[in-house]
Tab-separated table of C-alpha atoms and ligand atoms in Angstrom:
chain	number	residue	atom	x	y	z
B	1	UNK	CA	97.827	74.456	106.691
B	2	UNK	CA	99.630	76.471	109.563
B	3	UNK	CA	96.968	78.280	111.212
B	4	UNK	CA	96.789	80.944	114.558
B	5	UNK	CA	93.631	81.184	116.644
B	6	UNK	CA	92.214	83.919	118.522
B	7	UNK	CA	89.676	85.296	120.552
B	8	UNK	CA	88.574	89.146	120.232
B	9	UNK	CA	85.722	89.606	123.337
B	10	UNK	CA	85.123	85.982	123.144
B	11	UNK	CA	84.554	85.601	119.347
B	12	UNK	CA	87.112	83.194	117.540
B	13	UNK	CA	89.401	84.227	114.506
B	14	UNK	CA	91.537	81.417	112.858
B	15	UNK	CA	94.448	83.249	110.748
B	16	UNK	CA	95.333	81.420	107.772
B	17	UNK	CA	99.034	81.733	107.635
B	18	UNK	CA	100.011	79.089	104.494
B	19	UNK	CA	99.134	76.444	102.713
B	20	UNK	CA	95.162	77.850	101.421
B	21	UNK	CA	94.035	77.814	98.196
B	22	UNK	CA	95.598	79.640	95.087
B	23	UNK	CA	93.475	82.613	94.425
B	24	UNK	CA	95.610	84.456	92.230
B	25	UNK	CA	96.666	87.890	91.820
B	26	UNK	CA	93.275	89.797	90.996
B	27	UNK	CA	91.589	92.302	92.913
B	28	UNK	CA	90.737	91.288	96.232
B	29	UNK	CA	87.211	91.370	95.491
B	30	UNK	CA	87.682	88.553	92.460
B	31	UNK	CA	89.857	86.658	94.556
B	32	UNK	CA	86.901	86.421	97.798
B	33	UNK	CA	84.515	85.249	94.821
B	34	UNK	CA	86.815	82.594	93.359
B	35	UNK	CA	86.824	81.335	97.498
B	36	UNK	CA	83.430	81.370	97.493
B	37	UNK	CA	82.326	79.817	94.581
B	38	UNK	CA	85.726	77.314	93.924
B	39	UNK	CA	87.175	76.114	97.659
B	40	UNK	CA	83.625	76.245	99.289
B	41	UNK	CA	84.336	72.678	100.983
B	42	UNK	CA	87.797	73.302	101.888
B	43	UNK	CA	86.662	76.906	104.035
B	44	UNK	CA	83.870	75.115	105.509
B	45	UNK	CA	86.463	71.865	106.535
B	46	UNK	CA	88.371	74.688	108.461
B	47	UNK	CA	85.356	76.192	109.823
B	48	UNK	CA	83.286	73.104	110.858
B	49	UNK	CA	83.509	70.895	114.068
B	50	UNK	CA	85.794	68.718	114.679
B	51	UNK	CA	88.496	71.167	113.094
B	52	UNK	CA	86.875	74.304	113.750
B	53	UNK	CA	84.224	75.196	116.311
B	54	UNK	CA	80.969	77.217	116.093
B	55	UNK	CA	80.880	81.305	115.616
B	56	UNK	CA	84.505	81.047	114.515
B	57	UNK	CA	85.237	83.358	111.444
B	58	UNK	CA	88.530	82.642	109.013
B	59	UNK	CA	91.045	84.995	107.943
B	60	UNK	CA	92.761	83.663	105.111
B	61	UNK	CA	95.907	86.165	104.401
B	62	UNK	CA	96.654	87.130	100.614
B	63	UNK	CA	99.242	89.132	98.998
B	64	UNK	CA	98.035	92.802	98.661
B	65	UNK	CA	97.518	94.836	95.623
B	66	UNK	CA	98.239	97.946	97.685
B	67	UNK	CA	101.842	98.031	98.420
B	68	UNK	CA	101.256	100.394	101.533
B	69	UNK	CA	99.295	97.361	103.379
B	70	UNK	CA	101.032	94.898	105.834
B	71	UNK	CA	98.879	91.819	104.677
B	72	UNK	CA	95.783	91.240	102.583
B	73	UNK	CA	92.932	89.647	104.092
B	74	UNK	CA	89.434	87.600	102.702
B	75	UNK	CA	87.590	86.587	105.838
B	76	UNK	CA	84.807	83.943	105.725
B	77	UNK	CA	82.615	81.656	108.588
B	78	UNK	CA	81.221	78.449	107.867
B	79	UNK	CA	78.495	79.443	105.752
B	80	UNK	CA	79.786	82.689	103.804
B	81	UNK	CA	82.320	84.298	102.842
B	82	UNK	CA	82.483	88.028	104.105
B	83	UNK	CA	83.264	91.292	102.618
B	84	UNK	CA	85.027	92.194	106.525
B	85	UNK	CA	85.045	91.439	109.867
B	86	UNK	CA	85.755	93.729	112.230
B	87	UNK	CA	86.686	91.484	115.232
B	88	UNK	CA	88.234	89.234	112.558
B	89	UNK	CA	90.703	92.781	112.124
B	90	UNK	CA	91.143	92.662	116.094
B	91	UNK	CA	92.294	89.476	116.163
B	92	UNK	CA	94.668	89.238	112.886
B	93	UNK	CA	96.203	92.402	114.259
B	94	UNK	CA	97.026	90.545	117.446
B	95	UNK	CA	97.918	87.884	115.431
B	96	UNK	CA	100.471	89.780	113.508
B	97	UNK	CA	101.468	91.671	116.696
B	98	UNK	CA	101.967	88.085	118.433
B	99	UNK	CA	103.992	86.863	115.185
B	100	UNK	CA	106.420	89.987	115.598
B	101	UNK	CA	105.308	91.099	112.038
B	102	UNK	CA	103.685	94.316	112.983
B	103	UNK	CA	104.709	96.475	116.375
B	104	UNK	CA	102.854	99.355	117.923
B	105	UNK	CA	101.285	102.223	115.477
B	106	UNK	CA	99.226	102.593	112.637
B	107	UNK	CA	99.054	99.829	109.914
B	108	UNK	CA	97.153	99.186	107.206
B	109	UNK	CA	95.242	95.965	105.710
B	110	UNK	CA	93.676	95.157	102.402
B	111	UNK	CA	89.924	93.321	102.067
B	112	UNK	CA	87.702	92.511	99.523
B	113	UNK	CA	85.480	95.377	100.394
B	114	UNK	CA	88.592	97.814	100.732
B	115	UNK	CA	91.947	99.239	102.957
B	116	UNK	CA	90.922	99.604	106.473
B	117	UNK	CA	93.913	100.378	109.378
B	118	UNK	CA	94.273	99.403	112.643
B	119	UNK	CA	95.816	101.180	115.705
B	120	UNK	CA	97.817	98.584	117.652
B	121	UNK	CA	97.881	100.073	120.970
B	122	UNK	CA	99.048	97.584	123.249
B	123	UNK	CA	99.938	93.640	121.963
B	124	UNK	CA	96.017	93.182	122.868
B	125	UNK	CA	94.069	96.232	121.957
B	126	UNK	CA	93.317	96.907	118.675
B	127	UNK	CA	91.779	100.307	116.830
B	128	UNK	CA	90.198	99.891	113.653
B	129	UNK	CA	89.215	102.356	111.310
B	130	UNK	CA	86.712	100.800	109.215
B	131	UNK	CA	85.568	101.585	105.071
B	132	UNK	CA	82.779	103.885	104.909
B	133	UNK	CA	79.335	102.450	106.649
B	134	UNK	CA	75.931	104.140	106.118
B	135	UNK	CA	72.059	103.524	106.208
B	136	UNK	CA	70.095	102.655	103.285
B	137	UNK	CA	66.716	101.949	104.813
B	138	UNK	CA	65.090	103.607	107.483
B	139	UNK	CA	61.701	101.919	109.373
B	140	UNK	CA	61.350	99.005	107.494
B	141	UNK	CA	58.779	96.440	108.530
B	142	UNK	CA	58.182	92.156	107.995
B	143	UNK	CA	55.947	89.981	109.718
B	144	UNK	CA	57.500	87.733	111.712
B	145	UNK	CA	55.837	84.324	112.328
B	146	UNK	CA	54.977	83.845	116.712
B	147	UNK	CA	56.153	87.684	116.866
B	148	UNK	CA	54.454	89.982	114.651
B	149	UNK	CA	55.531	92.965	113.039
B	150	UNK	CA	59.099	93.775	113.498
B	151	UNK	CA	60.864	97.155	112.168
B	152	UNK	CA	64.625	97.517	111.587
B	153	UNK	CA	67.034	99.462	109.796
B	154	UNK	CA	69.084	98.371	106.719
B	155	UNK	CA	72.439	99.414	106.792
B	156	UNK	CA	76.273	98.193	105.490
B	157	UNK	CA	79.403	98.452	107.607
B	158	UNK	CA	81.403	96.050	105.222
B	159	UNK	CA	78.282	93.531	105.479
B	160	UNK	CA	74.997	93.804	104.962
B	161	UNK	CA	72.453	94.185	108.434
B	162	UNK	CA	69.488	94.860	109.799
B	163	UNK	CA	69.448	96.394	112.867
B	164	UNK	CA	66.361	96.281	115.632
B	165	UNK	CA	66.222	98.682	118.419
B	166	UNK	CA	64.269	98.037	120.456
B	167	UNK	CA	64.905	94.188	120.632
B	168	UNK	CA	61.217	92.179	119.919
B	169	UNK	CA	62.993	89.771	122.858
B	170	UNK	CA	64.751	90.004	125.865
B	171	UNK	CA	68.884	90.397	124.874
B	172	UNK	CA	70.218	88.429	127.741
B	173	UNK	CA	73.101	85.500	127.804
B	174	UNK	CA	70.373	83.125	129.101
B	175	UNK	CA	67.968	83.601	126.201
B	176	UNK	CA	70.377	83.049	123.648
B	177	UNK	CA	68.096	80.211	122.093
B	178	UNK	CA	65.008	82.574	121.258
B	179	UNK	CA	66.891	85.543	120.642
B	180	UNK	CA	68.936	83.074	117.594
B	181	UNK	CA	65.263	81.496	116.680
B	182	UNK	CA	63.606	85.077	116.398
B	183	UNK	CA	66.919	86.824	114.606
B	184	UNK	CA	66.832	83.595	111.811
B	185	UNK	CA	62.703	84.039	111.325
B	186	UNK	CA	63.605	88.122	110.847
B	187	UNK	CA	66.124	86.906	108.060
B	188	UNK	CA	63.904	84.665	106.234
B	189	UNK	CA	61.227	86.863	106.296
B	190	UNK	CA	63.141	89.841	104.871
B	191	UNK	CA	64.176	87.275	102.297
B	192	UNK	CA	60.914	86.319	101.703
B	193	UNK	CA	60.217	90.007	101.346
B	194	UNK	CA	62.463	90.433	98.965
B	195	UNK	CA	64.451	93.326	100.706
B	196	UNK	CA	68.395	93.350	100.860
B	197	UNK	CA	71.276	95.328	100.515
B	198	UNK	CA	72.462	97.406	97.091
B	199	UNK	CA	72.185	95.110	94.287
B	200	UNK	CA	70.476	92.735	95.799
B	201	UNK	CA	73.090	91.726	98.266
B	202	UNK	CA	71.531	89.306	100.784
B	203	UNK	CA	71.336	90.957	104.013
B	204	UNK	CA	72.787	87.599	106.142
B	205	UNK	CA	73.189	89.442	109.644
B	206	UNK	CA	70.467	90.531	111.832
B	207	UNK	CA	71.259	92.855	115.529
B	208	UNK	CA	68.563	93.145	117.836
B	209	UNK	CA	69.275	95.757	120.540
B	210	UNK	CA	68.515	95.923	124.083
B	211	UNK	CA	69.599	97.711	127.723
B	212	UNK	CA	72.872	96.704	129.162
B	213	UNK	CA	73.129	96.627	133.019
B	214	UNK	CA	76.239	98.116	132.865
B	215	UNK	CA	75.795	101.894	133.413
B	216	UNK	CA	79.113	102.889	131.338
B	217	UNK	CA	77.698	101.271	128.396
B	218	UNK	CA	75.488	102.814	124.961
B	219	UNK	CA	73.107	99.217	125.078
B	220	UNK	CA	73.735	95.177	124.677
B	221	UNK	CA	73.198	93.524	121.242
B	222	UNK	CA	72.791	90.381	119.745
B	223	UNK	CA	73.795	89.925	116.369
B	224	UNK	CA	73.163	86.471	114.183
B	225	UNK	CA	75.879	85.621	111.871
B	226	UNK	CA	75.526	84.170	108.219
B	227	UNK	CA	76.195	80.273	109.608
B	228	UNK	CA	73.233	80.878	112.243
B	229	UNK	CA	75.897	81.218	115.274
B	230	UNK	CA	75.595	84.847	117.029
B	231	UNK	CA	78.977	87.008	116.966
B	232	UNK	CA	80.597	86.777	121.060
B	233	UNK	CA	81.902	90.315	120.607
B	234	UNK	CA	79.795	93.174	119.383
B	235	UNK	CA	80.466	92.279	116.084
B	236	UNK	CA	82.397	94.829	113.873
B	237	UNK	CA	81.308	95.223	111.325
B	238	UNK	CA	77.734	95.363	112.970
B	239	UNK	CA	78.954	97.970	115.068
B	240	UNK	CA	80.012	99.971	112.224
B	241	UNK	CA	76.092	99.825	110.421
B	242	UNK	CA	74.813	100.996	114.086
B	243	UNK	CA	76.864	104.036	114.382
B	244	UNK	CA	75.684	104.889	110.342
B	245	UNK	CA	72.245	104.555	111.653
B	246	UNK	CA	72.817	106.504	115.211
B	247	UNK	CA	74.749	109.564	113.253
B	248	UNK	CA	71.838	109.087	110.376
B	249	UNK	CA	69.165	110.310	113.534
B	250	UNK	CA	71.166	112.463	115.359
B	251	UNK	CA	72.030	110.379	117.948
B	252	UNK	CA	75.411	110.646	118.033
B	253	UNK	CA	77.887	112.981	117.139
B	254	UNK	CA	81.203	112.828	115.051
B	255	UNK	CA	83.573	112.269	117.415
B	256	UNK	CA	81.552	110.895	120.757
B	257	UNK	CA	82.423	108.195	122.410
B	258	UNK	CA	79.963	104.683	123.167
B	259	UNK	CA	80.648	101.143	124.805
B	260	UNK	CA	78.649	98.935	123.062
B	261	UNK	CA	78.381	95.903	125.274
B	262	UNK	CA	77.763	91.954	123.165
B	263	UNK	CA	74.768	89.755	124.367
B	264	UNK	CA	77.595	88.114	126.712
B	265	UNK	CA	79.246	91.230	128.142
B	266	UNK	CA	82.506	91.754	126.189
B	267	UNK	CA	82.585	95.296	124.769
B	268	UNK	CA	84.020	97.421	121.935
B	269	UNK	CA	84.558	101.058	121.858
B	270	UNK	CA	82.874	103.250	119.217
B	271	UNK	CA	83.088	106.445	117.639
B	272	UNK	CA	82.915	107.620	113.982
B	273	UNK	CA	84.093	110.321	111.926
B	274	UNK	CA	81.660	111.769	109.271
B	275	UNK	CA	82.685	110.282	105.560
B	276	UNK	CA	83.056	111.666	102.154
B	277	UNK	CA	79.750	109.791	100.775
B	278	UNK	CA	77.433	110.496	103.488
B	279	UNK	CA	78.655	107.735	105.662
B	280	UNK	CA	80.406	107.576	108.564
B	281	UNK	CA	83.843	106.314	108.941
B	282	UNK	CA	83.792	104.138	112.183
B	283	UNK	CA	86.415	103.502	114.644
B	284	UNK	CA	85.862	99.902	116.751
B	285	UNK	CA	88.981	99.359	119.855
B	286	UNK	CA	88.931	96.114	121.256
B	287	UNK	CA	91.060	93.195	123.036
B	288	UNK	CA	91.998	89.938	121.517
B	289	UNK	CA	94.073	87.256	122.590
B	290	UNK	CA	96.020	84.437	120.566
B	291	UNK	CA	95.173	81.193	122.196
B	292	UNK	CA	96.865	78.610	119.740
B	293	UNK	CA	99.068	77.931	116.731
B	294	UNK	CA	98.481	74.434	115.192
B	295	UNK	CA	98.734	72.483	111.642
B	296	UNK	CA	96.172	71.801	109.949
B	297	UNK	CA	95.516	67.982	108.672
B	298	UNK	CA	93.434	66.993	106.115
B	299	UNK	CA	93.558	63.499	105.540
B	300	UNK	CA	91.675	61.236	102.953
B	301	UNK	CA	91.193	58.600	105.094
B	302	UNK	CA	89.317	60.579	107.461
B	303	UNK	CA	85.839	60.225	107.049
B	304	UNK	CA	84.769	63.789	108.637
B	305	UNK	CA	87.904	65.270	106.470
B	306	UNK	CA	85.456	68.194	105.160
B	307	UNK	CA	84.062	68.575	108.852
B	308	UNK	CA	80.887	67.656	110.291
B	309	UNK	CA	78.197	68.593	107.338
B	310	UNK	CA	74.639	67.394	108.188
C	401	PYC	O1	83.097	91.521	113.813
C	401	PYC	O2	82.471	92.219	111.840
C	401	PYC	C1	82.533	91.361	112.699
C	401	PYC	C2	81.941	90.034	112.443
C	401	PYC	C3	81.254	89.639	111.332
C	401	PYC	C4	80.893	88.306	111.547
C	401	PYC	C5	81.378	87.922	112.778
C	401	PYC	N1	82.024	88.997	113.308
């Protein structure tokens, strides 16, 4: 399996360039199902320690269906597979920039949850333009064992989140461990709550938000990923359910500019342009850098072939 990693703000992508499963030539939907319900061992054995290492997020390229993209894309972590990822998107672009398949301009990529484009405006920074996020659920409350009541938002920006501002905890690099212990308990109680996305889609990300000390920038966040690790960068796709929610109140308009800093100060640039469905149609630019192009072994004999599963 020929794979290139990445970093976008400190969050690691591994591009799946050959040798993944078959998934056929369905919609790109079908085909992130069959991965997540037929080849759950082999994403996890790319994801896991020793081969992989924590927070990183897979991008396994497909063939399109739409002729007009570059590339299609199903993106997964160790525990899930996702419907996007926005700094995933940052760093394939990179990838494809570093690969000489793509060069500066607009370009688009398919994903399970639909086309989205990026803007590649240097070999590093990345513009994406992201399907159409919005808020379902305004002020919604669970009790939260050790913390009490905490009140969020439900909203999708090609995943499912709930979104906390103000943060119950203190959204600094050196409280990582409470802020992941609180963010898991907020997930299990909305489980145990029964409330989730359309459908019943699980909600498996949870942002709380909190000041930044950089004057320049909106706030900081923390955001807990489906495999329990919390997203380096300011998280995508996260970003993209915070701006439905912010042009939902008022509190930003179509057009205006944020930083949105992550919990360990790497930052995205946001904006969003008002959709056709009552969404927003957000716009993420950030950096990512290729740090390695390797094969991929996978051999019987190894006892911790399928990675590190305890
Ligand atoms: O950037 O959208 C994102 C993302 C999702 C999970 C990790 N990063």
């Amino acid at each position: 399996m020929h794979v290139i990693d990445s970093h976008t703000g400190g969050e690691p992508t591994r591009v799946i360039l050959d040798g993944g499963p078959d998934l056929g030539s369905g919609p790109l939907s079908a085909r992130a199902r069959l991965l997540a319900t037929e080849h759950r061992d082999l994403y996890r054995a790319v994801m896991l320690e020793p081969r992989g290492q924590v927070a990183m997020v897979g991008a396994l390229l497909v063939e399109p269906t739409d002729p007009d993209c570059v590339t299609g894309v199903i993106y997964f972590d160790a525990e899930a597979v996702l419907g996007m990822c926005g700094h995933g998107t940052i760093g394939l672009a990179a990838t494809l920039v570093h690969m000489g398949r793509i060069g500066p301009g607009v370009h688009k990529i398919e994903t399970p949850v639909g086309v989205v484009s990026v803007e590649v405006q240097d070999p590093n920074t990345i513009k994406v333009t992201n399907i159409e996020s919005r808020r379902t659920r305004k002020g919604i409350s669970v009790e939260v064992d050790g913390i009490g009541t905490v009140t969020g938002d439900v909203a999708y920006g090609g995943n499912w989140f709930f979104i906390v501002d103000p943060s119950p905890v203190r959204v600094a690099s050196d409280n990582i461990r409470q802020l992941t212990d609180v963010t898991i308990a907020v997930r299990e109680a909305l489980i145990a709550a029964g409330i989730s996305g359309d459908e019943g889609a699980p909600i498996d990300h949870v942002i709380f938000y909190g000041p930044s000390d950089n004057p320049d920038a909106h706030s900081r966040n923390f955001v807990l990923c489906p495999d329990n690790a919390y997203d380096r960068s300011p998280c995508g796709t996260g970003c993209s359910a915070r701006l439905a929610c912010l042009a939902a109140d008022g509190k930003l308009r179509d057009g205006e500019e944020i930083l949105q800093e992550s919990v360990i100060g790497s930052s995205y640039r946001l904006s969003y342009r008002d959709g056709p469905n009552d969404g927003v149609i957000p716009s993420i630019t950030g950096q990512a850098h290729v740090m390695a192009e390797a094969r991929l072994i996978f051999n019987p004999a190894d006892p911790f072939r399928d990675g590190i599963v305890l």
